[in-house]
Short mmCIF file of C-alpha atoms and ligand atoms in Angstrom, two decimals:
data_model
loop_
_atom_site.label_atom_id
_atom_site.label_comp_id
_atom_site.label_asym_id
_atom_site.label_seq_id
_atom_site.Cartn_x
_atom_site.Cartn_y
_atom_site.Cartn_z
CA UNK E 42 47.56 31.91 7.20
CA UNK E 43 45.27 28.92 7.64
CA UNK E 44 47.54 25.74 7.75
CA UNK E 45 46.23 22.69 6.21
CA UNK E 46 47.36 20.13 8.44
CA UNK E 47 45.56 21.91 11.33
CA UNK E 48 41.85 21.48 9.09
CA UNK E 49 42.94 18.34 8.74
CA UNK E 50 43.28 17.53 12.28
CA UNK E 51 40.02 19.11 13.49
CA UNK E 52 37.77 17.61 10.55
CA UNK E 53 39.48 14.35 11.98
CA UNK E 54 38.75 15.35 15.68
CA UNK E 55 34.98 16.54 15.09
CA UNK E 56 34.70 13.03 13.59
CA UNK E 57 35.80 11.27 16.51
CA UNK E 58 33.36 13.32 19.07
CA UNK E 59 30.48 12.47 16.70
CA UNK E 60 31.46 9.00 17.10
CA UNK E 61 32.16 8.78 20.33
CA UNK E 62 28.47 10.29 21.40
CA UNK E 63 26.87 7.78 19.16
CA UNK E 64 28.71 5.11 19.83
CA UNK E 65 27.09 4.55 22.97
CA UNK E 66 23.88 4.54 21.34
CA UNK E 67 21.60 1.87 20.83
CA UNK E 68 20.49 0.59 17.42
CA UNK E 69 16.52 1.28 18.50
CA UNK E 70 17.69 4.69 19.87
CA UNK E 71 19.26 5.55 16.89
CA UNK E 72 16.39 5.43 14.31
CA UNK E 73 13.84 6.77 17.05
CA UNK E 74 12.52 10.21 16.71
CA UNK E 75 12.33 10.94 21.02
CA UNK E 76 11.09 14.15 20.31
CA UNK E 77 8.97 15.54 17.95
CA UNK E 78 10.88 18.73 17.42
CA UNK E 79 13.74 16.55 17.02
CA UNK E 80 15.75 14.13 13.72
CA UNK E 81 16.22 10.79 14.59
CA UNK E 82 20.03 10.61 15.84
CA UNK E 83 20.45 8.48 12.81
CA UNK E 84 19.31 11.41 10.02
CA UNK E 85 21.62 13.78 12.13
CA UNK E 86 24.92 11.77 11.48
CA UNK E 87 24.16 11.16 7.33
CA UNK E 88 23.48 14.18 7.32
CA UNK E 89 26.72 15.47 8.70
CA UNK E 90 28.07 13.57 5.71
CA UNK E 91 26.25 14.52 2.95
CA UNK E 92 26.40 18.27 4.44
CA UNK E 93 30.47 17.65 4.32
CA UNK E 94 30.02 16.33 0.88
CA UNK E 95 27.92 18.95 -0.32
CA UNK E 96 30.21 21.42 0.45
CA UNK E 97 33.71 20.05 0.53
CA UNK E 98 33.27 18.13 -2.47
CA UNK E 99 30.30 19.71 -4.66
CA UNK E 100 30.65 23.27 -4.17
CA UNK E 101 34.40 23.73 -3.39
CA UNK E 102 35.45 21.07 -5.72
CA UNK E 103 32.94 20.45 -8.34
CA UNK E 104 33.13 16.44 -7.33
CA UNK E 105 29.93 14.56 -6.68
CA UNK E 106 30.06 11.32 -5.03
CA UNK E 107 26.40 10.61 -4.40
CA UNK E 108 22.78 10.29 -6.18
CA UNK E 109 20.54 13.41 -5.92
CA UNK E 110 17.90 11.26 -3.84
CA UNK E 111 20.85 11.32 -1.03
CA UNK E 112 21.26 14.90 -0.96
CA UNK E 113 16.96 15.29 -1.10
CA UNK E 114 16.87 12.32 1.92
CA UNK E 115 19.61 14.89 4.07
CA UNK E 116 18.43 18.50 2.97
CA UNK E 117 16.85 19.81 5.70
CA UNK E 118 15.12 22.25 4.19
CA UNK E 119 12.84 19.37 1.91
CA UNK E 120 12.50 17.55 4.39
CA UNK E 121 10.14 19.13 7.81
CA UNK E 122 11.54 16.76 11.27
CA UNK E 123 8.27 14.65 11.16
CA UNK E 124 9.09 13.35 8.06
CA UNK E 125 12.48 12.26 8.85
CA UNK E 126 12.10 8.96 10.40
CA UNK E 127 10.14 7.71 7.57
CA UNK E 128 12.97 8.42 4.74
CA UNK E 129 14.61 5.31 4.09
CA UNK E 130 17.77 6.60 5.86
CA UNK E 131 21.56 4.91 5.84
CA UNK E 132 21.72 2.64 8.91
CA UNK E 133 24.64 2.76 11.17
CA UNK E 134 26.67 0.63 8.99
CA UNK E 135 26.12 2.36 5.76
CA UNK E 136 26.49 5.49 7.35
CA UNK E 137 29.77 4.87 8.53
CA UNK E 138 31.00 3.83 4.84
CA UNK E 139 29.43 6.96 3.22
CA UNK E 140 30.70 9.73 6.18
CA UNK E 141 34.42 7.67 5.70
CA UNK E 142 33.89 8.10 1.71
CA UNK E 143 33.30 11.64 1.48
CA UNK E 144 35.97 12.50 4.24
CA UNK E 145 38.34 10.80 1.59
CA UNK E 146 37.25 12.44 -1.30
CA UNK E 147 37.69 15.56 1.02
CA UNK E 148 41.05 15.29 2.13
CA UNK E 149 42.16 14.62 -1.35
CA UNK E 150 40.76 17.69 -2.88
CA UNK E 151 41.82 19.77 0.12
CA UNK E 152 45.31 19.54 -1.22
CA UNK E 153 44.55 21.64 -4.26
CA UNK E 154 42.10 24.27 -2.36
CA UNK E 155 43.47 27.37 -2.93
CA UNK E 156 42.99 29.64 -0.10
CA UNK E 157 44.60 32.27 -0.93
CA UNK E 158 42.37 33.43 -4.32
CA UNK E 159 39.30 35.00 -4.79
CA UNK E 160 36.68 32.13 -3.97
CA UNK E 161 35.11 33.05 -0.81
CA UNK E 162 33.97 30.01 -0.30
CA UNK E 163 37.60 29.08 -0.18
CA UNK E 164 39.08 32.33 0.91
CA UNK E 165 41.39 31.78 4.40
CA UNK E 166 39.45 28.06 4.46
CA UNK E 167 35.88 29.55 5.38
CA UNK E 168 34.49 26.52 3.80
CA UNK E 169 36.35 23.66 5.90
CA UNK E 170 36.19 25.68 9.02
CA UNK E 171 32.12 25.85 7.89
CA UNK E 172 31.87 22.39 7.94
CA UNK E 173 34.14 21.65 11.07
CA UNK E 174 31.46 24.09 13.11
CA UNK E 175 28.60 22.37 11.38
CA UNK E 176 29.48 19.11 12.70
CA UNK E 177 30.21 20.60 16.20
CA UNK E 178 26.66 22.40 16.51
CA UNK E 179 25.09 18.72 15.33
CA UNK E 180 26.73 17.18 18.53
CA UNK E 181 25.00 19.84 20.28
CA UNK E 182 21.71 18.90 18.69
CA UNK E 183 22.31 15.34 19.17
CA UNK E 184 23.05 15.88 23.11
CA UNK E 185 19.47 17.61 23.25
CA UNK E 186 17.91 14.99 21.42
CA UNK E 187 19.41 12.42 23.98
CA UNK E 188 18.72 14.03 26.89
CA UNK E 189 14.50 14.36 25.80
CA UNK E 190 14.99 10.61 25.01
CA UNK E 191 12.45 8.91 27.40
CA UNK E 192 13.33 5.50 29.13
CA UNK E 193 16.76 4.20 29.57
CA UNK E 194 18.91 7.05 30.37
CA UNK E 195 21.70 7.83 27.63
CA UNK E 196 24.32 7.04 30.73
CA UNK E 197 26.66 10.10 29.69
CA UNK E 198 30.65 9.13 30.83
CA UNK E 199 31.52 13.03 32.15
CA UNK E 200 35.49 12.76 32.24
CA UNK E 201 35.70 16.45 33.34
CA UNK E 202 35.92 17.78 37.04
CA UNK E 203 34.39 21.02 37.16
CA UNK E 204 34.94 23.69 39.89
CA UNK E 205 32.73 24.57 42.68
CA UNK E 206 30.79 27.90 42.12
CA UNK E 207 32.60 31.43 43.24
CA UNK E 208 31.52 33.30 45.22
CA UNK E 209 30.24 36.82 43.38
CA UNK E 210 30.97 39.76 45.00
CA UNK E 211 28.10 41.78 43.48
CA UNK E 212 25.25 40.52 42.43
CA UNK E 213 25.12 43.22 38.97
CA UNK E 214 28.45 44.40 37.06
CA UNK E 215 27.60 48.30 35.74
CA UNK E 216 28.61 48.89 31.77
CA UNK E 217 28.37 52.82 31.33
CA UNK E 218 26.95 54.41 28.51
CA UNK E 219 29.10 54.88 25.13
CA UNK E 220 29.43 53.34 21.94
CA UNK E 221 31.11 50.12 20.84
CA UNK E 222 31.22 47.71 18.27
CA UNK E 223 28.93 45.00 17.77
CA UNK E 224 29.35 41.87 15.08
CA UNK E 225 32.78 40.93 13.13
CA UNK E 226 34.21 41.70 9.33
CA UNK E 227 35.89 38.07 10.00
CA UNK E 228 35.21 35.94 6.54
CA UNK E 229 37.65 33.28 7.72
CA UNK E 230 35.45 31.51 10.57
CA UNK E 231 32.17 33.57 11.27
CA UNK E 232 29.18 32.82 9.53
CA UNK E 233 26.96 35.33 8.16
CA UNK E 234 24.44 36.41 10.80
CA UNK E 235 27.67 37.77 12.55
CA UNK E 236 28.45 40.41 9.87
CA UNK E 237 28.99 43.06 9.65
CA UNK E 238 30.89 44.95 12.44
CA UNK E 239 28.94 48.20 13.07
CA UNK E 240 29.14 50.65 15.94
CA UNK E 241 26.13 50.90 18.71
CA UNK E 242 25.84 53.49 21.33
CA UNK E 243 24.08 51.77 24.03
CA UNK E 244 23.10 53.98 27.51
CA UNK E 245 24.44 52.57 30.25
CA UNK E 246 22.57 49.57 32.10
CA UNK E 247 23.43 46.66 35.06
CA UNK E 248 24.15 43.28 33.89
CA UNK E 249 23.68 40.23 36.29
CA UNK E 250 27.49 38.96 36.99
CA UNK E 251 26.53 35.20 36.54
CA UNK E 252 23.28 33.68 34.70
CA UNK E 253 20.27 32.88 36.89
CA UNK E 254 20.89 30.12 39.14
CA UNK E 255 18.29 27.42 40.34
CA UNK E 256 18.12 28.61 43.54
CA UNK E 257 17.16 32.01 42.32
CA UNK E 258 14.71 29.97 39.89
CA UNK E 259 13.21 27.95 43.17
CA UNK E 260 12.18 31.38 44.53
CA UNK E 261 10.09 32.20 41.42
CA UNK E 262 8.36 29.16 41.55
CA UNK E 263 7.31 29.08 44.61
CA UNK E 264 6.67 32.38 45.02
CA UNK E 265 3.71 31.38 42.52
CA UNK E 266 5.48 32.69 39.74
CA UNK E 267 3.62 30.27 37.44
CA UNK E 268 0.19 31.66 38.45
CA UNK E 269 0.58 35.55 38.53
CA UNK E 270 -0.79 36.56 35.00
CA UNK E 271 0.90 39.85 35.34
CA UNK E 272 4.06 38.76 35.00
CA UNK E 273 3.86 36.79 31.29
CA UNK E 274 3.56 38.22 28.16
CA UNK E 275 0.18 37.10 27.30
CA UNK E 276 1.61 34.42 24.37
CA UNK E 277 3.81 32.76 26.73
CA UNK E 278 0.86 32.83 29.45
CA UNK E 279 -1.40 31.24 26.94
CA UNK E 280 1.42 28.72 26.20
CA UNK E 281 2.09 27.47 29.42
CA UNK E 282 -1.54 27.36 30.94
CA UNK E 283 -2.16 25.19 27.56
CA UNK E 284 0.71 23.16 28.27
CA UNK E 285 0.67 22.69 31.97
CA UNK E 286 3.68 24.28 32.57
CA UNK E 287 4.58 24.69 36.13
CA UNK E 288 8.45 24.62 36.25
CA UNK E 289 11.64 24.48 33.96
CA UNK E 290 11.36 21.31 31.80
CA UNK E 291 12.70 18.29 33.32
CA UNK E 292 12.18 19.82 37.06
CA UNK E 293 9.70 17.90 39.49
CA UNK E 294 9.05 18.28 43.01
CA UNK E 295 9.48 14.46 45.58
CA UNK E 296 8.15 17.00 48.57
CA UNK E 297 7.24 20.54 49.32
CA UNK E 298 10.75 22.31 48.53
CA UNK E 299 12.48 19.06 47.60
CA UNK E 300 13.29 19.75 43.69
CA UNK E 301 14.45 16.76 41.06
CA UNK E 302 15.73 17.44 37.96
CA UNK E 303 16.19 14.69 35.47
CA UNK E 304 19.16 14.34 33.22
CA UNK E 305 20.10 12.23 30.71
CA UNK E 306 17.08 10.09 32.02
CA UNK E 307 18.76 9.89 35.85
CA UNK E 308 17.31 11.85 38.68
CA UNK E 309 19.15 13.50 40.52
CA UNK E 310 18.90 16.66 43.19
CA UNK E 311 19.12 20.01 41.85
CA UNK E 312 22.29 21.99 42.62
CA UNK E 313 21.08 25.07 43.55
CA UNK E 314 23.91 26.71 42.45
CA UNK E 315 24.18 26.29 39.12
CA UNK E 316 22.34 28.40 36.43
CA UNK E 317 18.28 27.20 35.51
CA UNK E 318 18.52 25.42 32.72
CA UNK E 319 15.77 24.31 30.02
CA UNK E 320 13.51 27.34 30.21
CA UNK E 321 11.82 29.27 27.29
CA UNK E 322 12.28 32.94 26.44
CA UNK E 323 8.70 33.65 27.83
CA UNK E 324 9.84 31.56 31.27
CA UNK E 325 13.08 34.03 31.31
CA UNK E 326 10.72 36.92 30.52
CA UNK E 327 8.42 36.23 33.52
CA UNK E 328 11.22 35.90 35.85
CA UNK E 329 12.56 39.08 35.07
CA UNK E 330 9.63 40.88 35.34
CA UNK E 331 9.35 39.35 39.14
CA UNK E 332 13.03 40.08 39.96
CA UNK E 333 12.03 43.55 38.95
CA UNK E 334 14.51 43.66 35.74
CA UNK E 335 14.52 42.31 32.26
CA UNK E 336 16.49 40.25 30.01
CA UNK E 337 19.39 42.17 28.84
CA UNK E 338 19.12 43.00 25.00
CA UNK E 339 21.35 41.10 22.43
CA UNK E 340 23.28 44.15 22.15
CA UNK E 341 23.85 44.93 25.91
CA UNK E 342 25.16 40.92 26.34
CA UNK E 343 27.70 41.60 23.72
CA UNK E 344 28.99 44.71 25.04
CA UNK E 345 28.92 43.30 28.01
CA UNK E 346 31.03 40.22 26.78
CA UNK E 347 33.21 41.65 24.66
CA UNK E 348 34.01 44.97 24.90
CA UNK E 349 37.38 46.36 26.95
CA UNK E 350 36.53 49.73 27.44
CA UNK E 351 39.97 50.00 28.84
CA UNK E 352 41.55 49.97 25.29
CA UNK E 353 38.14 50.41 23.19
CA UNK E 354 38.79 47.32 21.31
CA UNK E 355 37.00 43.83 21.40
CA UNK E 356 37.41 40.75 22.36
CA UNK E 357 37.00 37.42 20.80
CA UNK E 358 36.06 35.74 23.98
CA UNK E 359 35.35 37.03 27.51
CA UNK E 360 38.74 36.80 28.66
CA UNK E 361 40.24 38.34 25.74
CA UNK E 362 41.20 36.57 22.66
CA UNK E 363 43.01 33.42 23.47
CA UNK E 364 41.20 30.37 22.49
CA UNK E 365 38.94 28.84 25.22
CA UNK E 366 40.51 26.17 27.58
CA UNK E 367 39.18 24.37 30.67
CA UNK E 368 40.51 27.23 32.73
CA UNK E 369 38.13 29.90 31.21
CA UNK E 370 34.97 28.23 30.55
CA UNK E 371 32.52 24.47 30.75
CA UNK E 372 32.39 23.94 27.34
CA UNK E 373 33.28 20.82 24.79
CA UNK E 374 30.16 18.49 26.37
CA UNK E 375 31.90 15.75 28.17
CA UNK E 376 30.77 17.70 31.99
CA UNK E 377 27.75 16.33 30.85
CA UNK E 378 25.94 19.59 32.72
CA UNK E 379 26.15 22.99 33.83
CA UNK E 380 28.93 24.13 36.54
CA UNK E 381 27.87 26.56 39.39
CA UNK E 382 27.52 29.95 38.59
CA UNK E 383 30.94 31.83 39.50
CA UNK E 384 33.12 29.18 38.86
CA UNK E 385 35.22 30.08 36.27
CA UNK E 386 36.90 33.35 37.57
CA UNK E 387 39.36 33.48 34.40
CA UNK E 388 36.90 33.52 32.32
CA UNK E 389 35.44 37.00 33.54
CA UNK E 390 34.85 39.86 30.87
CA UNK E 391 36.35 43.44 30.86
CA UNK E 392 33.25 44.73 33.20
CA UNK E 393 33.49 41.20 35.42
CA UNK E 394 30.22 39.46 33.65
CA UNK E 395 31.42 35.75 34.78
CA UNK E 396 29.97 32.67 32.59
CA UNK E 397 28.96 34.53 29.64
CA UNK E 398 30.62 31.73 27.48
CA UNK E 399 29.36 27.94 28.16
CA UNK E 400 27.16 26.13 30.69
CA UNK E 401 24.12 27.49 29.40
CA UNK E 402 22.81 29.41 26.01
CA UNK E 403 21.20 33.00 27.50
CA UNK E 404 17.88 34.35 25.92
CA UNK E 405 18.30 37.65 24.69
CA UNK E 406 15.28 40.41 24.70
CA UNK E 407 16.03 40.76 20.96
CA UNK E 408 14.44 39.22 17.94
CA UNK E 409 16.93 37.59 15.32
CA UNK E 410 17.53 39.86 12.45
CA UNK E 411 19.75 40.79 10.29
CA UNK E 412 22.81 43.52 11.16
CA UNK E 413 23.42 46.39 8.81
CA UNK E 414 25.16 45.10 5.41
CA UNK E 415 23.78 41.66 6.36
CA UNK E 416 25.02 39.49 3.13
CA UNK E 417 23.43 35.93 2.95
CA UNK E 418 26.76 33.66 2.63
CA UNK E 419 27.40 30.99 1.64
CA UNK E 420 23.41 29.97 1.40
CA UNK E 421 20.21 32.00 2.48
CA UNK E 422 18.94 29.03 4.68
CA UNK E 423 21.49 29.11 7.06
CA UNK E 424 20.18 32.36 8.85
CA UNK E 425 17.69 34.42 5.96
CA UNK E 426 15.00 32.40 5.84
CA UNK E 427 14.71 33.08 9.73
CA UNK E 428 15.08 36.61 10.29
CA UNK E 429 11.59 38.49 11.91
CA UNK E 430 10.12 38.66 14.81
CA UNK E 431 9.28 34.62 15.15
CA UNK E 432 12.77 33.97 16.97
CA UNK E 433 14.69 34.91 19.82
CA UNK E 434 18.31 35.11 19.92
CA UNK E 435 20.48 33.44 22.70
CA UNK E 436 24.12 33.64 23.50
CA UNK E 437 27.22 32.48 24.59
CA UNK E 438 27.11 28.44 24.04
CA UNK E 439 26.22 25.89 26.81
CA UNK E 440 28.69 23.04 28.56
CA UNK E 441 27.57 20.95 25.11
CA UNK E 442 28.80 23.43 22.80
CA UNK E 443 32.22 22.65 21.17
CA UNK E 444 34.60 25.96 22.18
CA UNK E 445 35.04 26.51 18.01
CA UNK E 446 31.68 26.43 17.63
CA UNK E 447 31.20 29.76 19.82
CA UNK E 448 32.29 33.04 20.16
CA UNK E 449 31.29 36.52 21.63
CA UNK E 450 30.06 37.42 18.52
CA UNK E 451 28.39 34.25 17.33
CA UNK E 452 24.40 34.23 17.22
CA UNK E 453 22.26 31.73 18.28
CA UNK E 454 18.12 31.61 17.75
CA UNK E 455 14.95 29.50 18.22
CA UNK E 456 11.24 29.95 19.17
CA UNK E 457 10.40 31.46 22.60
CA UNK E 458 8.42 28.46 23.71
CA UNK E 459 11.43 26.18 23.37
CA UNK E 460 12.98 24.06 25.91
CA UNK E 461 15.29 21.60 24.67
CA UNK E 462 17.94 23.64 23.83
CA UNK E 463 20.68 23.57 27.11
CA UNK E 464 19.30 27.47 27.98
CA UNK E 465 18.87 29.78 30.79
CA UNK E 466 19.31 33.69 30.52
CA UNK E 467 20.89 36.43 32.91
CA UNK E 468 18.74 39.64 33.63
CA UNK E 469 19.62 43.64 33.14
CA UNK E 470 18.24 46.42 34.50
FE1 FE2 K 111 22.63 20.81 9.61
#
């Protein structure tokens, strides 16, 4: 049973975390594009809006609010990144009106949406909880956007004391061979790319109990892991000899051995041990190769995550399926950054993989495509249109993923030269 006052209260809370990371925000930094893979901040937030109204009020509802050159200005599919900034966008202001417009129209209608028919769009309230994860991932977005923003740092408030690292008692957890189930049936809160729940015998393999951690990273480096050919695939070597690429992004070096990162546009020392963060697939691919092991499949990581071999069922988290607190996992953004590797004990899977959910995304070996029965739902852009062999998939969410926005079985992709995105990987073997 999906209770309406409980929608009600997380469309109302997602609001208020969009607000509060823009709120802080300067006018100039707003309409910016800092990045050129990146919206301005200011096309992210209408379009959270006209995204809400497109499906809460169009689709569900039949009700339009808005003028078709609105929806064109938001869709993101008409419109590439580079020619966002140049749309004559809603400014703050106006923005504010239109996202507190819709969400009225929206709580209106919600009264009459019947969740119990045979609209799938409505079905158990797929739609609203849709929406409420769209929202989410767009903080996430708007986080990476801030923290390429160059000049005056974003000044991030972190109102969340992590815990220190663990210590890991081996440095691999062992899943044996045998069969389990990958993906979800769920229609009520998975999206597409998670369906459908299908059975894979994987052999058995060693998965690294935490994700790599700087200090491991460090060793790579200077180990001239950069300049040894042998160990890239030859794209990625191409890539980061055109580039310059000598380190994860955001990393530079004050002495021999002395490593900076930068965050949020303030230096600071790196904490050797907390997972690398801000490498590309082909950066995670070359230090596998050097550590002598490989990035675990997308298949392995989810067995790994999910599966209790104990009772042959899976779980929706780690831990099992209660929903994610402080206790189990960094997630929800306000950390501001990764905690050290280890450090969340609770949140250990059936084989002892710690981490696996939050502080960083992990690359997965595996290119994004489709699972058997794959049904494009409720729209083919949201995963279709990117299936093939141009995209890697990651896992497990990062400290700036909202916990309903992630899940064991929830799928994540981009392009293996990408950076921005708060990622890092664990290795198998
Ligand atoms: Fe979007």
């Amino acid at each position: 049973m999906v209770s309406k006052a409980a929608l009600v209260g997380k469309l109302e809370e997602a609001r208020e975390r969009t607000r509060f990371l823009l709120d802080r925000v300067s006018e100039e930094d707003l309409v910016t594009q800092h990045d050129p893979i990146m919206s301005p901040l200011i096309w992210d937030y209408g379009h959270i809006g006209n995204y809400e109204e497109l499906w809460l009020l169009q689709k569900a509802h039949r009700k339009i609010l808005s003028k078709r050159e609105l929806y064109d200005m938001y869709d993101a599919s008409l419109h590439p990144r580079e020619e966002r900034p140049s749309l004559s966008l809603l400014d703050r202001r106006d923005a504010d009106l239109y996202l507190d417009a819709v969400r009225k129209a929206v709580l209106e209608t919600l009264k009459d949406a019947d969740f119990d028919g045979d609209d799938p769009l409505l079905k158990d309230g797929f739609v609203y909880n849709m929406i409420i994860q769209h929202e989410y991932q767009h903080n996430e977005t708007m986080l990476q956007t801030l923290q390429l923003k160059k000049a005056d740092g974003y000044r991030p408030v972190s109102t969340v004391e992590l815990p220190n690292g663990g210590t890991v008692e081996e440095e691999m957890v062992s899943v044996p061979a045998g069969e389990f189930v990958m993906g979800t049936d769920d229609r009520s809160r998975a999206l597409d790319n998670e369906r459908n729940a299908h059975v894979v015998d994987l052999p058995d393999f060693l998965i690294d109990a935490t994700p790599v951690t700087n200090a491991a990273f460090v060793e790579f480096v200077e180990d001239g892991g950069y300049e040894r050919r042998e160990l890239w695939d030859p794209t990625g070597w191409g890539y980061i000899k055109q580039e310059g690429i000598t380190a994860p992004k955001h990393w530079y070096q004050t002495e021999p051995h002395s490593w900076w990162t930068e965050r949020f546009g303030f230096d600071e020392p790196l904490n050797p041990a907390s997972p690398v963060v801000h490498v590309s697939w082909y950066e995670a691919d070359a230090y596998a190769r050097w550590a002598g092991k490989r990035l675990p499949t997308e298949a392995e990581w989810e067995k790994a995550a999910s599966w209790d071999p104990y009772t042959g069922t899976k779980r929706l988290y780690p831990w099992g399926d209660e929903e994610p607190t402080p206790a189990h996992a960094n997630l929800d953004q306000l950390a501001f950054r990764p905690a050290e590797a280890g450090a969340y004990p609770a949140g250990a899977s059936a084989y002892g993989a710690l981490g696996m959910i939050g502080d960083v995304w992990e690359w997965t070996a595996t290119d994004f495509y489709a699972y058997p029965g794959f049904e494009a739902f409720p729209y083919r852009e949201y995963s279709e249109i990117f299936f093939g062999p141009d995209y890697k998939v990651l896992r497990g969410g990062s400290w700036a993923t909202r916990p309903g926005a992630v899940r064991n079985t929830f799928r994540n992709w981009d392009y293996p030269i990408r950076r921005q995105l708060f990622c890092g990987f664990r290795c198998a073997k």
